[in-house]
PDB file of C-alpha atoms in Angstrom:
ATOM      1  CA  MET A   1      80.282 192.245  15.512  1.00  0.00           C
ATOM      2  CA  ALA A   2      78.890 191.582  12.065  1.00  0.00           C
ATOM      3  CA  THR A   3      77.570 188.304  11.339  1.00  0.00           C
ATOM      4  CA  MET A   4      77.108 186.385   8.011  1.00  0.00           C
ATOM      5  CA  LYS A   5      73.400 187.058   8.267  1.00  0.00           C
ATOM      6  CA  ASP A   6      74.271 190.646   8.208  1.00  0.00           C
ATOM      7  CA  VAL A   7      76.507 190.281   5.214  1.00  0.00           C
ATOM      8  CA  ALA A   8      73.631 188.506   3.375  1.00  0.00           C
ATOM      9  CA  GLU A   9      71.039 191.188   4.091  1.00  0.00           C
ATOM     10  CA  LEU A  10      73.582 194.198   2.856  1.00  0.00           C
ATOM     11  CA  ALA A  11      74.564 192.226  -0.176  1.00  0.00           C
ATOM     12  CA  GLY A  12      70.908 191.075  -0.911  1.00  0.00           C
ATOM     13  CA  VAL A  13      71.689 187.388  -0.997  1.00  0.00           C
ATOM     14  CA  SER A  14      70.947 184.229   0.640  1.00  0.00           C
ATOM     15  CA  LEU A  15      73.005 182.880   3.489  1.00  0.00           C
ATOM     16  CA  GLY A  16      74.156 179.986   1.328  1.00  0.00           C
ATOM     17  CA  THR A  17      75.658 182.367  -1.219  1.00  0.00           C
ATOM     18  CA  VAL A  18      77.790 184.239   1.370  1.00  0.00           C
ATOM     19  CA  SER A  19      78.948 180.850   2.691  1.00  0.00           C
ATOM     20  CA  ARG A  20      79.827 179.822  -0.941  1.00  0.00           C
ATOM     21  CA  VAL A  21      81.724 182.913  -1.531  1.00  0.00           C
ATOM     22  CA  ILE A  22      83.708 182.509   1.612  1.00  0.00           C
ATOM     23  CA  ASN A  23      84.604 178.741   0.850  1.00  0.00           C
ATOM     24  CA  LYS A  24      85.638 180.184  -2.704  1.00  0.00           C
ATOM     25  CA  ALA A  25      83.019 177.864  -4.263  1.00  0.00           C
ATOM     26  CA  GLN A  26      82.915 177.674  -8.296  1.00  0.00           C
ATOM     27  CA  GLY A  27      80.035 179.004 -10.383  1.00  0.00           C
ATOM     28  CA  ILE A  28      79.278 182.162  -8.598  1.00  0.00           C
ATOM     29  CA  LYS A  29      78.353 184.970 -10.959  1.00  0.00           C
ATOM     30  CA  PRO A  30      80.945 187.870 -10.941  1.00  0.00           C
ATOM     31  CA  GLN A  31      78.302 190.653  -9.694  1.00  0.00           C
ATOM     32  CA  THR A  32      77.158 188.513  -7.105  1.00  0.00           C
ATOM     33  CA  LEU A  33      80.727 187.757  -6.044  1.00  0.00           C
ATOM     34  CA  ASP A  34      81.361 191.628  -6.036  1.00  0.00           C
ATOM     35  CA  LYS A  35      78.320 192.275  -3.962  1.00  0.00           C
ATOM     36  CA  VAL A  36      79.267 189.859  -1.202  1.00  0.00           C
ATOM     37  CA  ASN A  37      82.773 190.979  -1.102  1.00  0.00           C
ATOM     38  CA  VAL A  38      81.714 194.629  -0.652  1.00  0.00           C
ATOM     39  CA  ALA A  39      79.427 193.883   1.943  1.00  0.00           C
ATOM     40  CA  ILE A  40      82.346 191.518   3.818  1.00  0.00           C
ATOM     41  CA  GLU A  41      84.698 194.523   3.445  1.00  0.00           C
ATOM     42  CA  LYS A  42      82.153 197.126   4.470  1.00  0.00           C
ATOM     43  CA  LEU A  43      81.034 195.305   7.630  1.00  0.00           C
ATOM     44  CA  ASN A  44      84.873 194.110   8.413  1.00  0.00           C
ATOM     45  CA  TYR A  45      83.247 190.585   8.361  1.00  0.00           C
ATOM     46  CA  ILE A  46      85.682 187.637   9.524  1.00  0.00           C
ATOM     47  CA  PRO A  47      84.145 184.176   9.329  1.00  0.00           C
ATOM     48  CA  ASP A  48      84.555 182.669  12.917  1.00  0.00           C
ATOM     49  CA  GLN A  49      86.501 179.543  11.506  1.00  0.00           C
ATOM     50  CA  TYR A  50      88.870 181.234   9.634  1.00  0.00           C
ATOM     51  CA  ALA A  51      88.990 184.648  12.091  1.00  0.00           C
ATOM     52  CA  ARG A  52      92.450 183.831  13.523  1.00  0.00           C
ATOM     53  CA  GLY A  53      93.867 182.670   9.781  1.00  0.00           C
ATOM     54  CA  MET A  54      92.517 185.522   8.138  1.00  0.00           C
ATOM     55  CA  LYS A  55      93.895 188.164  10.825  1.00  0.00           C
ATOM     56  CA  LEU A  56      97.344 186.723  10.493  1.00  0.00           C
ATOM     57  CA  ASN A  57      97.238 185.960   6.764  1.00  0.00           C
ATOM     58  CA  ARG A  58      97.634 182.243   7.644  1.00  0.00           C
ATOM     59  CA  THR A  59      95.792 179.016   6.666  1.00  0.00           C
ATOM     60  CA  ASN A  60      96.884 177.119  10.006  1.00  0.00           C
ATOM     61  CA  THR A  61      97.770 174.527   7.705  1.00  0.00           C
ATOM     62  CA  ILE A  62     101.349 172.586   7.507  1.00  0.00           C
ATOM     63  CA  ALA A  63     102.175 170.593   4.475  1.00  0.00           C
ATOM     64  CA  LEU A  64     104.115 167.536   5.074  1.00  0.00           C
ATOM     65  CA  ILE A  65     106.047 165.969   2.387  1.00  0.00           C
ATOM     66  CA  VAL A  66     107.140 162.212   2.387  1.00  0.00           C
ATOM     67  CA  PRO A  67     108.608 160.176  -0.098  1.00  0.00           C
ATOM     68  CA  THR A  68     105.641 157.808  -0.221  1.00  0.00           C
ATOM     69  CA  ILE A  69     103.175 156.878   2.236  1.00  0.00           C
ATOM     70  CA  TRP A  70     103.273 153.281   1.441  1.00  0.00           C
ATOM     71  CA  HIS A  71     106.432 152.970   3.507  1.00  0.00           C
ATOM     72  CA  PRO A  72     105.385 152.345   7.176  1.00  0.00           C
ATOM     73  CA  PHE A  73     108.230 154.550   8.547  1.00  0.00           C
ATOM     74  CA  PHE A  74     106.719 157.550   6.560  1.00  0.00           C
ATOM     75  CA  GLY A  75     103.159 156.408   7.485  1.00  0.00           C
ATOM     76  CA  GLU A  76     104.237 156.485  11.635  1.00  0.00           C
ATOM     77  CA  PHE A  77     105.940 159.759  10.940  1.00  0.00           C
ATOM     78  CA  ALA A  78     102.984 161.545   9.374  1.00  0.00           C
ATOM     79  CA  TYR A  79     100.529 160.236  12.127  1.00  0.00           C
ATOM     80  CA  HIS A  80     102.664 161.669  14.927  1.00  0.00           C
ATOM     81  CA  VAL A  81     102.860 165.237  12.888  1.00  0.00           C
ATOM     82  CA  GLU A  82      99.348 165.180  12.532  1.00  0.00           C
ATOM     83  CA  GLN A  83      98.367 164.340  16.000  1.00  0.00           C
ATOM     84  CA  GLU A  84     100.884 167.153  17.309  1.00  0.00           C
ATOM     85  CA  LEU A  85      99.387 169.618  14.794  1.00  0.00           C
ATOM     86  CA  SER A  86      95.688 168.776  15.654  1.00  0.00           C
ATOM     87  CA  ARG A  87      96.722 169.462  19.547  1.00  0.00           C
ATOM     88  CA  LEU A  88      97.893 172.805  18.462  1.00  0.00           C
ATOM     89  CA  ASP A  89      94.633 173.501  16.305  1.00  0.00           C
ATOM     90  CA  TYR A  90      96.577 173.061  13.000  1.00  0.00           C
ATOM     91  CA  LYS A  91      95.434 171.099   9.940  1.00  0.00           C
ATOM     92  CA  MET A  92      98.257 169.018   8.212  1.00  0.00           C
ATOM     93  CA  LEU A  93      98.282 168.637   4.104  1.00  0.00           C
ATOM     94  CA  LEU A  94      99.829 165.294   3.418  1.00  0.00           C
ATOM     95  CA  CYS A  95     102.202 165.398   0.161  1.00  0.00           C
ATOM     96  CA  ASN A  96     103.451 162.262  -1.433  1.00  0.00           C
ATOM     97  CA  SER A  97     106.124 163.622  -3.501  1.00  0.00           C
ATOM     98  CA  ALA A  98     107.122 160.650  -5.853  1.00  0.00           C
ATOM     99  CA  GLY A  99     110.273 162.792  -6.958  1.00  0.00           C
ATOM    100  CA  PRO A 100     111.335 166.619  -7.379  1.00  0.00           C
ATOM    101  CA  GLU A 101     108.821 167.653  -9.543  1.00  0.00           C
ATOM    102  CA  LYS A 102     105.775 167.472  -7.303  1.00  0.00           C
ATOM    103  CA  GLU A 103     108.232 168.478  -4.348  1.00  0.00           C
ATOM    104  CA  ALA A 104     108.819 171.796  -6.302  1.00  0.00           C
ATOM    105  CA  GLU A 105     104.784 172.123  -6.911  1.00  0.00           C
ATOM    106  CA  TYR A 106     104.328 171.480  -3.005  1.00  0.00           C
ATOM    107  CA  ILE A 107     106.698 174.231  -2.327  1.00  0.00           C
ATOM    108  CA  LYS A 108     105.021 176.660  -4.568  1.00  0.00           C
ATOM    109  CA  MET A 109     101.924 176.236  -2.748  1.00  0.00           C
ATOM    110  CA  LEU A 110     103.388 177.828   0.159  1.00  0.00           C
ATOM    111  CA  GLN A 111     104.649 180.814  -1.834  1.00  0.00           C
ATOM    112  CA  GLN A 112     100.857 181.273  -2.727  1.00  0.00           C
ATOM    113  CA  ASN A 113      99.864 181.135   0.858  1.00  0.00           C
ATOM    114  CA  LYS A 114      98.125 177.880   0.572  1.00  0.00           C
ATOM    115  CA  VAL A 115     100.083 176.394   3.294  1.00  0.00           C
ATOM    116  CA  ASP A 116     101.926 178.190   6.257  1.00  0.00           C
ATOM    117  CA  GLY A 117     104.940 176.231   6.297  1.00  0.00           C
ATOM    118  CA  ILE A 118     106.324 172.929   5.236  1.00  0.00           C
ATOM    119  CA  ILE A 119     108.123 169.841   7.114  1.00  0.00           C
ATOM    120  CA  ALA A 120     109.755 167.535   4.377  1.00  0.00           C
ATOM    121  CA  ILE A 121     111.628 164.272   3.913  1.00  0.00           C
ATOM    122  CA  THR A 122     113.264 165.094   0.756  1.00  0.00           C
ATOM    123  CA  TYR A 123     116.498 163.949  -1.101  1.00  0.00           C
ATOM    124  CA  SER A 124     115.650 165.918  -4.141  1.00  0.00           C
ATOM    125  CA  SER A 125     117.501 168.891  -5.704  1.00  0.00           C
ATOM    126  CA  ILE A 126     115.118 171.790  -4.316  1.00  0.00           C
ATOM    127  CA  GLU A 127     117.462 174.338  -3.145  1.00  0.00           C
ATOM    128  CA  GLU A 128     116.449 176.955  -5.750  1.00  0.00           C
ATOM    129  CA  PHE A 129     112.824 176.662  -4.134  1.00  0.00           C
ATOM    130  CA  LEU A 130     113.986 177.284  -0.496  1.00  0.00           C
ATOM    131  CA  SER A 131     116.138 180.289  -1.208  1.00  0.00           C
ATOM    132  CA  SER A 132     113.550 182.692  -0.641  1.00  0.00           C
ATOM    133  CA  GLY A 133     113.569 181.876   3.111  1.00  0.00           C
ATOM    134  CA  ILE A 134     109.968 180.434   3.185  1.00  0.00           C
ATOM    135  CA  PRO A 135     109.250 178.260   6.558  1.00  0.00           C
ATOM    136  CA  PHE A 136     110.614 174.955   5.985  1.00  0.00           C
ATOM    137  CA  VAL A 137     111.708 172.089   8.128  1.00  0.00           C
ATOM    138  CA  SER A 138     114.095 169.214   6.900  1.00  0.00           C
ATOM    139  CA  PHE A 139     114.072 165.528   8.559  1.00  0.00           C
ATOM    140  CA  ASP A 140     117.081 163.944   8.249  1.00  0.00           C
ATOM    141  CA  ARG A 141     118.404 165.975   5.449  1.00  0.00           C
ATOM    142  CA  VAL A 142     121.052 168.679   5.600  1.00  0.00           C
ATOM    143  CA  PHE A 143     121.187 171.691   3.347  1.00  0.00           C
ATOM    144  CA  PRO A 144     124.766 172.939   3.059  1.00  0.00           C
ATOM    145  CA  GLY A 145     125.251 176.779   3.055  1.00  0.00           C
ATOM    146  CA  MET A 146     121.387 177.327   3.716  1.00  0.00           C
ATOM    147  CA  ASP A 147     119.748 178.374   6.819  1.00  0.00           C
ATOM    148  CA  ILE A 148     117.635 175.177   6.770  1.00  0.00           C
ATOM    149  CA  ALA A 149     116.543 174.122  10.031  1.00  0.00           C
ATOM    150  CA  TYR A 150     116.626 170.126  10.430  1.00  0.00           C
ATOM    151  CA  VAL A 151     115.380 167.209  12.873  1.00  0.00           C
ATOM    152  CA  ALA A 152     117.179 164.010  12.874  1.00  0.00           C
ATOM    153  CA  SER A 153     117.748 160.887  14.668  1.00  0.00           C
ATOM    154  CA  ASP A 154     121.438 160.896  16.321  1.00  0.00           C
ATOM    155  CA  ASN A 155     122.583 158.145  13.625  1.00  0.00           C
ATOM    156  CA  LYS A 156     126.134 158.172  15.377  1.00  0.00           C
ATOM    157  CA  VAL A 157     124.536 156.895  18.449  1.00  0.00           C
ATOM    158  CA  GLY A 158     122.599 154.669  17.088  1.00  0.00           C
ATOM    159  CA  ALA A 159     125.141 153.095  14.782  1.00  0.00           C
ATOM    160  CA  GLU A 160     127.482 152.831  18.018  1.00  0.00           C
ATOM    161  CA  ILE A 161     124.450 150.990  19.952  1.00  0.00           C
ATOM    162  CA  ALA A 162     124.260 148.543  17.122  1.00  0.00           C
ATOM    163  CA  ALA A 163     128.060 147.733  16.826  1.00  0.00           C
ATOM    164  CA  LYS A 164     128.420 147.113  20.663  1.00  0.00           C
ATOM    165  CA  THR A 165     125.290 145.414  20.802  1.00  0.00           C
ATOM    166  CA  LEU A 166     126.525 142.992  18.274  1.00  0.00           C
ATOM    167  CA  ILE A 167     129.980 142.636  19.771  1.00  0.00           C
ATOM    168  CA  GLU A 168     128.085 141.772  23.198  1.00  0.00           C
ATOM    169  CA  LYS A 169     126.168 139.117  21.559  1.00  0.00           C
ATOM    170  CA  GLY A 170     129.357 137.423  20.548  1.00  0.00           C
ATOM    171  CA  CYS A 171     129.916 138.348  16.869  1.00  0.00           C
ATOM    172  CA  THR A 172     133.299 138.221  15.462  1.00  0.00           C
ATOM    173  CA  HIS A 173     133.282 139.186  11.940  1.00  0.00           C
ATOM    174  CA  PHE A 174     130.935 142.098  11.063  1.00  0.00           C
ATOM    175  CA  GLY A 175     129.087 143.392   8.114  1.00  0.00           C
ATOM    176  CA  PHE A 176     127.221 146.526   6.946  1.00  0.00           C
ATOM    177  CA  VAL A 177     124.551 146.518   4.277  1.00  0.00           C
ATOM    178  CA  GLY A 178     123.062 149.439   2.856  1.00  0.00           C
ATOM    179  CA  ALA A 179     122.713 152.344   0.246  1.00  0.00           C
ATOM    180  CA  HIS A 180     123.129 156.009   0.091  1.00  0.00           C
ATOM    181  CA  ASN A 181     121.973 158.936  -1.986  1.00  0.00           C
ATOM    182  CA  GLU A 182     124.505 161.753  -2.831  1.00  0.00           C
ATOM    183  CA  THR A 183     122.927 164.402  -0.644  1.00  0.00           C
ATOM    184  CA  GLU A 184     124.315 165.286   2.598  1.00  0.00           C
ATOM    185  CA  ASN A 185     122.195 163.469   5.258  1.00  0.00           C
ATOM    186  CA  GLU A 186     122.403 162.410   8.747  1.00  0.00           C
ATOM    187  CA  THR A 187     121.681 158.826   7.449  1.00  0.00           C
ATOM    188  CA  LYS A 188     125.433 158.328   6.193  1.00  0.00           C
ATOM    189  CA  LYS A 189     126.846 158.363   9.765  1.00  0.00           C
ATOM    190  CA  ARG A 190     125.088 154.841  10.416  1.00  0.00           C
ATOM    191  CA  ARG A 191     127.898 153.104   8.207  1.00  0.00           C
ATOM    192  CA  GLN A 192     130.597 155.816   9.188  1.00  0.00           C
ATOM    193  CA  TYR A 193     130.284 155.336  13.028  1.00  0.00           C
ATOM    194  CA  PHE A 194     129.298 151.547  12.936  1.00  0.00           C
ATOM    195  CA  GLU A 195     132.256 150.789  10.712  1.00  0.00           C
ATOM    196  CA  LYS A 196     134.603 152.933  13.294  1.00  0.00           C
ATOM    197  CA  THR A 197     133.316 151.469  16.548  1.00  0.00           C
ATOM    198  CA  ILE A 198     134.103 147.947  14.934  1.00  0.00           C
ATOM    199  CA  VAL A 199     137.659 148.915  13.678  1.00  0.00           C
ATOM    200  CA  ASP A 200     138.315 150.469  17.001  1.00  0.00           C
ATOM    201  CA  ALA A 201     137.185 147.435  18.925  1.00  0.00           C
ATOM    202  CA  GLY A 202     139.677 145.408  16.763  1.00  0.00           C
ATOM    203  CA  TYR A 203     137.108 143.396  14.740  1.00  0.00           C
ATOM    204  CA  LYS A 204     137.062 142.544  11.154  1.00  0.00           C
ATOM    205  CA  ILE A 205     134.364 144.306   8.929  1.00  0.00           C
ATOM    206  CA  SER A 206     133.174 143.923   5.720  1.00  0.00           C
ATOM    207  CA  ILE A 207     130.952 146.550   3.465  1.00  0.00           C
ATOM    208  CA  LEU A 208     128.109 146.487   0.929  1.00  0.00           C
ATOM    209  CA  ASP A 209     127.253 150.201   0.552  1.00  0.00           C
ATOM    210  CA  GLU A 210     125.765 151.206  -2.916  1.00  0.00           C
ATOM    211  CA  VAL A 211     124.752 154.319  -4.497  1.00  0.00           C
ATOM    212  CA  GLU A 212     121.089 154.892  -4.853  1.00  0.00           C
ATOM    213  CA  PRO A 213     118.689 153.538  -6.433  1.00  0.00           C
ATOM    214  CA  VAL A 214     120.270 149.996  -6.449  1.00  0.00           C
ATOM    215  CA  PRO A 215     119.000 147.618  -8.955  1.00  0.00           C
ATOM    216  CA  ASN A 216     119.181 143.860  -7.887  1.00  0.00           C
ATOM    217  CA  LEU A 217     120.049 144.553  -4.468  1.00  0.00           C
ATOM    218  CA  LYS A 218     119.236 141.107  -3.181  1.00  0.00           C
ATOM    219  CA  GLU A 219     121.495 139.742  -5.779  1.00  0.00           C
ATOM    220  CA  LYS A 220     124.285 142.059  -4.516  1.00  0.00           C
ATOM    221  CA  ILE A 221     123.455 141.088  -1.011  1.00  0.00           C
ATOM    222  CA  ARG A 222     123.790 137.338  -2.306  1.00  0.00           C
ATOM    223  CA  LYS A 223     127.245 137.678  -3.574  1.00  0.00           C
ATOM    224  CA  PHE A 224     128.305 139.736  -0.583  1.00  0.00           C
ATOM    225  CA  LEU A 225     127.282 136.981   1.709  1.00  0.00           C
ATOM    226  CA  ILE A 226     128.654 134.108  -0.246  1.00  0.00           C
ATOM    227  CA  ALA A 227     132.105 136.231  -0.686  1.00  0.00           C
ATOM    228  CA  ASN A 228     132.121 136.525   3.145  1.00  0.00           C
ATOM    229  CA  PRO A 229     130.906 133.083   4.863  1.00  0.00           C
ATOM    230  CA  THR A 230     132.255 133.987   8.317  1.00  0.00           C
ATOM    231  CA  ILE A 231     129.966 137.224   8.671  1.00  0.00           C
ATOM    232  CA  ASP A 232     127.872 136.607  11.748  1.00  0.00           C
ATOM    233  CA  GLY A 233     126.731 140.057  12.761  1.00  0.00           C
ATOM    234  CA  ILE A 234     125.087 142.479  10.180  1.00  0.00           C
ATOM    235  CA  PHE A 235     123.889 146.185  10.720  1.00  0.00           C
ATOM    236  CA  THR A 236     121.906 147.280   7.962  1.00  0.00           C
ATOM    237  CA  ILE A 237     121.010 150.754   6.653  1.00  0.00           C
ATOM    238  CA  ASN A 238     117.259 150.632   7.706  1.00  0.00           C
ATOM    239  CA  ASP A 239     114.813 147.558   8.422  1.00  0.00           C
ATOM    240  CA  PHE A 240     113.916 146.812   5.234  1.00  0.00           C
ATOM    241  CA  ALA A 241     117.281 146.112   3.938  1.00  0.00           C
ATOM    242  CA  ALA A 242     117.427 143.947   7.110  1.00  0.00           C
ATOM    243  CA  LEU A 243     114.539 142.050   5.680  1.00  0.00           C
ATOM    244  CA  ASP A 244     116.247 141.562   2.372  1.00  0.00           C
ATOM    245  CA  VAL A 245     119.336 140.221   4.220  1.00  0.00           C
ATOM    246  CA  ILE A 246     117.042 137.628   6.002  1.00  0.00           C
ATOM    247  CA  GLU A 247     115.408 136.425   2.702  1.00  0.00           C
ATOM    248  CA  VAL A 248     118.737 136.104   1.002  1.00  0.00           C
ATOM    249  CA  ALA A 249     120.399 134.274   4.127  1.00  0.00           C
ATOM    250  CA  GLU A 250     117.360 131.832   4.140  1.00  0.00           C
ATOM    251  CA  ASP A 251     117.542 131.076   0.503  1.00  0.00           C
ATOM    252  CA  LEU A 252     121.633 130.376   1.237  1.00  0.00           C
ATOM    253  CA  GLY A 253     120.785 127.925   4.315  1.00  0.00           C
ATOM    254  CA  ILE A 254     121.995 130.873   6.480  1.00  0.00           C
ATOM    255  CA  LYS A 255     120.005 130.508   9.980  1.00  0.00           C
ATOM    256  CA  VAL A 256     118.959 133.864  11.409  1.00  0.00           C
ATOM    257  CA  PRO A 257     119.891 134.670  14.268  1.00  0.00           C
ATOM    258  CA  GLU A 258     121.575 131.350  15.209  1.00  0.00           C
ATOM    259  CA  ASP A 259     124.361 131.679  12.369  1.00  0.00           C
ATOM    260  CA  LEU A 260     123.933 135.409  11.473  1.00  0.00           C
ATOM    261  CA  GLN A 261     122.318 138.253  13.904  1.00  0.00           C
ATOM    262  CA  ILE A 262     120.945 141.151  12.095  1.00  0.00           C
ATOM    263  CA  ILE A 263     120.062 144.586  13.636  1.00  0.00           C
ATOM    264  CA  GLY A 264     118.322 147.244  11.311  1.00  0.00           C
ATOM    265  CA  TYR A 265     117.523 150.806  11.796  1.00  0.00           C
ATOM    266  CA  ASP A 266     114.252 152.785  12.204  1.00  0.00           C
ATOM    267  CA  GLY A 267     111.833 150.558  14.239  1.00  0.00           C
ATOM    268  CA  ILE A 268     109.266 149.629  11.844  1.00  0.00           C
ATOM    269  CA  LYS A 269     106.162 147.821  12.653  1.00  0.00           C
ATOM    270  CA  MET A 270     103.503 146.728   9.750  1.00  0.00           C
ATOM    271  CA  ALA A 271     100.731 148.381  12.044  1.00  0.00           C
ATOM    272  CA  MET A 272     100.424 149.854  15.481  1.00  0.00           C
ATOM    273  CA  GLU A 273      99.686 146.704  17.474  1.00  0.00           C
ATOM    274  CA  ARG A 274     102.381 144.870  15.776  1.00  0.00           C
ATOM    275  CA  GLN A 275     105.915 143.331  16.780  1.00  0.00           C
ATOM    276  CA  TYR A 276     109.062 145.198  15.178  1.00  0.00           C
ATOM    277  CA  VAL A 277     109.898 143.451  12.235  1.00  0.00           C
ATOM    278  CA  VAL A 278     113.684 142.795  13.150  1.00  0.00           C
ATOM    279  CA  SER A 279     115.861 143.767  16.034  1.00  0.00           C
ATOM    280  CA  THR A 280     116.510 147.460  15.399  1.00  0.00           C
ATOM    281  CA  ILE A 281     117.605 150.977  16.698  1.00  0.00           C
ATOM    282  CA  LYS A 282     114.250 152.702  17.231  1.00  0.00           C
ATOM    283  CA  GLN A 283     113.859 156.140  15.942  1.00  0.00           C
ATOM    284  CA  PRO A 284     111.946 158.408  18.292  1.00  0.00           C
ATOM    285  CA  LEU A 285     109.577 159.240  15.835  1.00  0.00           C
ATOM    286  CA  GLU A 286     106.904 160.789  18.358  1.00  0.00           C
ATOM    287  CA  GLU A 287     109.224 162.839  19.934  1.00  0.00           C
ATOM    288  CA  MET A 288     111.021 163.876  16.527  1.00  0.00           C
ATOM    289  CA  SER A 289     107.678 164.663  15.348  1.00  0.00           C
ATOM    290  CA  LYS A 290     106.748 167.105  18.104  1.00  0.00           C
ATOM    291  CA  LYS A 291     109.953 168.882  17.829  1.00  0.00           C
ATOM    292  CA  ALA A 292     109.686 169.250  13.901  1.00  0.00           C
ATOM    293  CA  VAL A 293     106.274 171.139  14.416  1.00  0.00           C
ATOM    294  CA  GLU A 294     107.752 173.018  17.302  1.00  0.00           C
ATOM    295  CA  LEU A 295     110.349 174.247  15.112  1.00  0.00           C
ATOM    296  CA  ILE A 296     108.228 174.937  11.980  1.00  0.00           C
ATOM    297  CA  LEU A 297     105.843 177.055  14.232  1.00  0.00           C
ATOM    298  CA  ASP A 298     108.762 178.910  15.888  1.00  0.00           C
ATOM    299  CA  ILE A 299     110.133 179.577  12.346  1.00  0.00           C
ATOM    300  CA  ILE A 300     106.584 180.744  11.151  1.00  0.00           C
ATOM    301  CA  ASP A 301     106.087 183.285  14.489  1.00  0.00           C
ATOM    302  CA  ASP A 302     109.835 184.385  13.728  1.00  0.00           C
ATOM    303  CA  LYS A 303     110.870 183.326  17.081  1.00  0.00           C
ATOM    304  CA  GLU A 304     114.655 182.331  18.037  1.00  0.00           C
ATOM    305  CA  HIS A 305     115.176 178.706  17.471  1.00  0.00           C
ATOM    306  CA  THR A 306     117.887 176.038  17.173  1.00  0.00           C
ATOM    307  CA  ARG A 307     118.903 175.137  13.524  1.00  0.00           C
ATOM    308  CA  GLN A 308     119.805 171.540  14.393  1.00  0.00           C
ATOM    309  CA  TYR A 309     117.985 168.837  16.718  1.00  0.00           C
ATOM    310  CA  LEU A 310     119.454 165.161  16.947  1.00  0.00           C
ATOM    311  CA  ILE A 311     117.409 162.909  18.986  1.00  0.00           C
ATOM    312  CA  PRO A 312     119.038 159.725  19.944  1.00  0.00           C
ATOM    313  CA  GLY A 313     117.171 156.360  19.360  1.00  0.00           C
ATOM    314  CA  TYR A 314     117.256 153.058  21.312  1.00  0.00           C
ATOM    315  CA  TYR A 315     117.687 149.273  21.057  1.00  0.00           C
ATOM    316  CA  VAL A 316     114.899 147.070  20.535  1.00  0.00           C
ATOM    317  CA  GLU A 317     115.325 143.601  20.611  1.00  0.00           C
ATOM    318  CA  GLY A 318     113.633 141.289  17.985  1.00  0.00           C
ATOM    319  CA  LYS A 319     113.747 137.897  16.467  1.00  0.00           C
ATOM    320  CA  THR A 320     116.845 138.534  14.320  1.00  0.00           C
ATOM    321  CA  THR A 321     119.503 138.453  17.472  1.00  0.00           C
ATOM    322  CA  LYS A 322     120.146 136.108  20.240  1.00  0.00           C
ATOM    323  CA  LYS A 323     118.829 136.495  23.611  1.00  0.00           C
TER     324      LYS A 323
END
């Protein structure tokens, strides 16, 4: 088997030059580049660290697109995805999307063979970029009419757990506080099945559900609580919305959890060793991450795979509900 030294000797250059060519460094003279590439081809030389990827026309890199790494939920998800990919000898390219334009750029990278596949949390209009059948796994988002696999929390089960928990804790007038975007996604089931469970149980429910983006959400929450003074149990679309409700409630002199019990969704911590910020329906991010990685690698390897995985979460008691 040929070595880098063999390539250097045949091309009449140094080992360092061969290394620079292999790593696609800038500033190499065209004639030097040609000599090294001819020697590589003649000797059928494959650099050890890239052998598997080059033979299979792969980079052994998966791109993870998240809306923003500033959000602890997306940060935790990225952590678990990276851990699982590393275990399988893959690298992760972390991409902060900040909107559809950058997401389109990242997807084009895959089309240029810079990554092998993409796992994405996206709510942008990127359907046209996915129509070529590139390896892509969506987290939470559904793409109607397209063969796009996705992994999501079982939001129906989570919403039902939240409703039943608040009922068991003695609440009688319920509220839902949240916002939604216009894409088809599993998150919308949080309101749908919370509301259904409460109504089926014969209780009153009031709804604050806005279309994203929502300017002045806290002011809307303030008006909602003032207009519904008997609400004593609220389920929010996510934990950050729960924190907004807590802040507004405190400003209005409403005590949490004595006067108002709140359950969020996601299971956010500000750090690994910290407590959950509110009582919440915890998304099993480690399990979901492993499933997303398994799914993208199955798609890359053209293996049979299930198009949809819904993984149930569980209730975590925090300081925003009564013991």
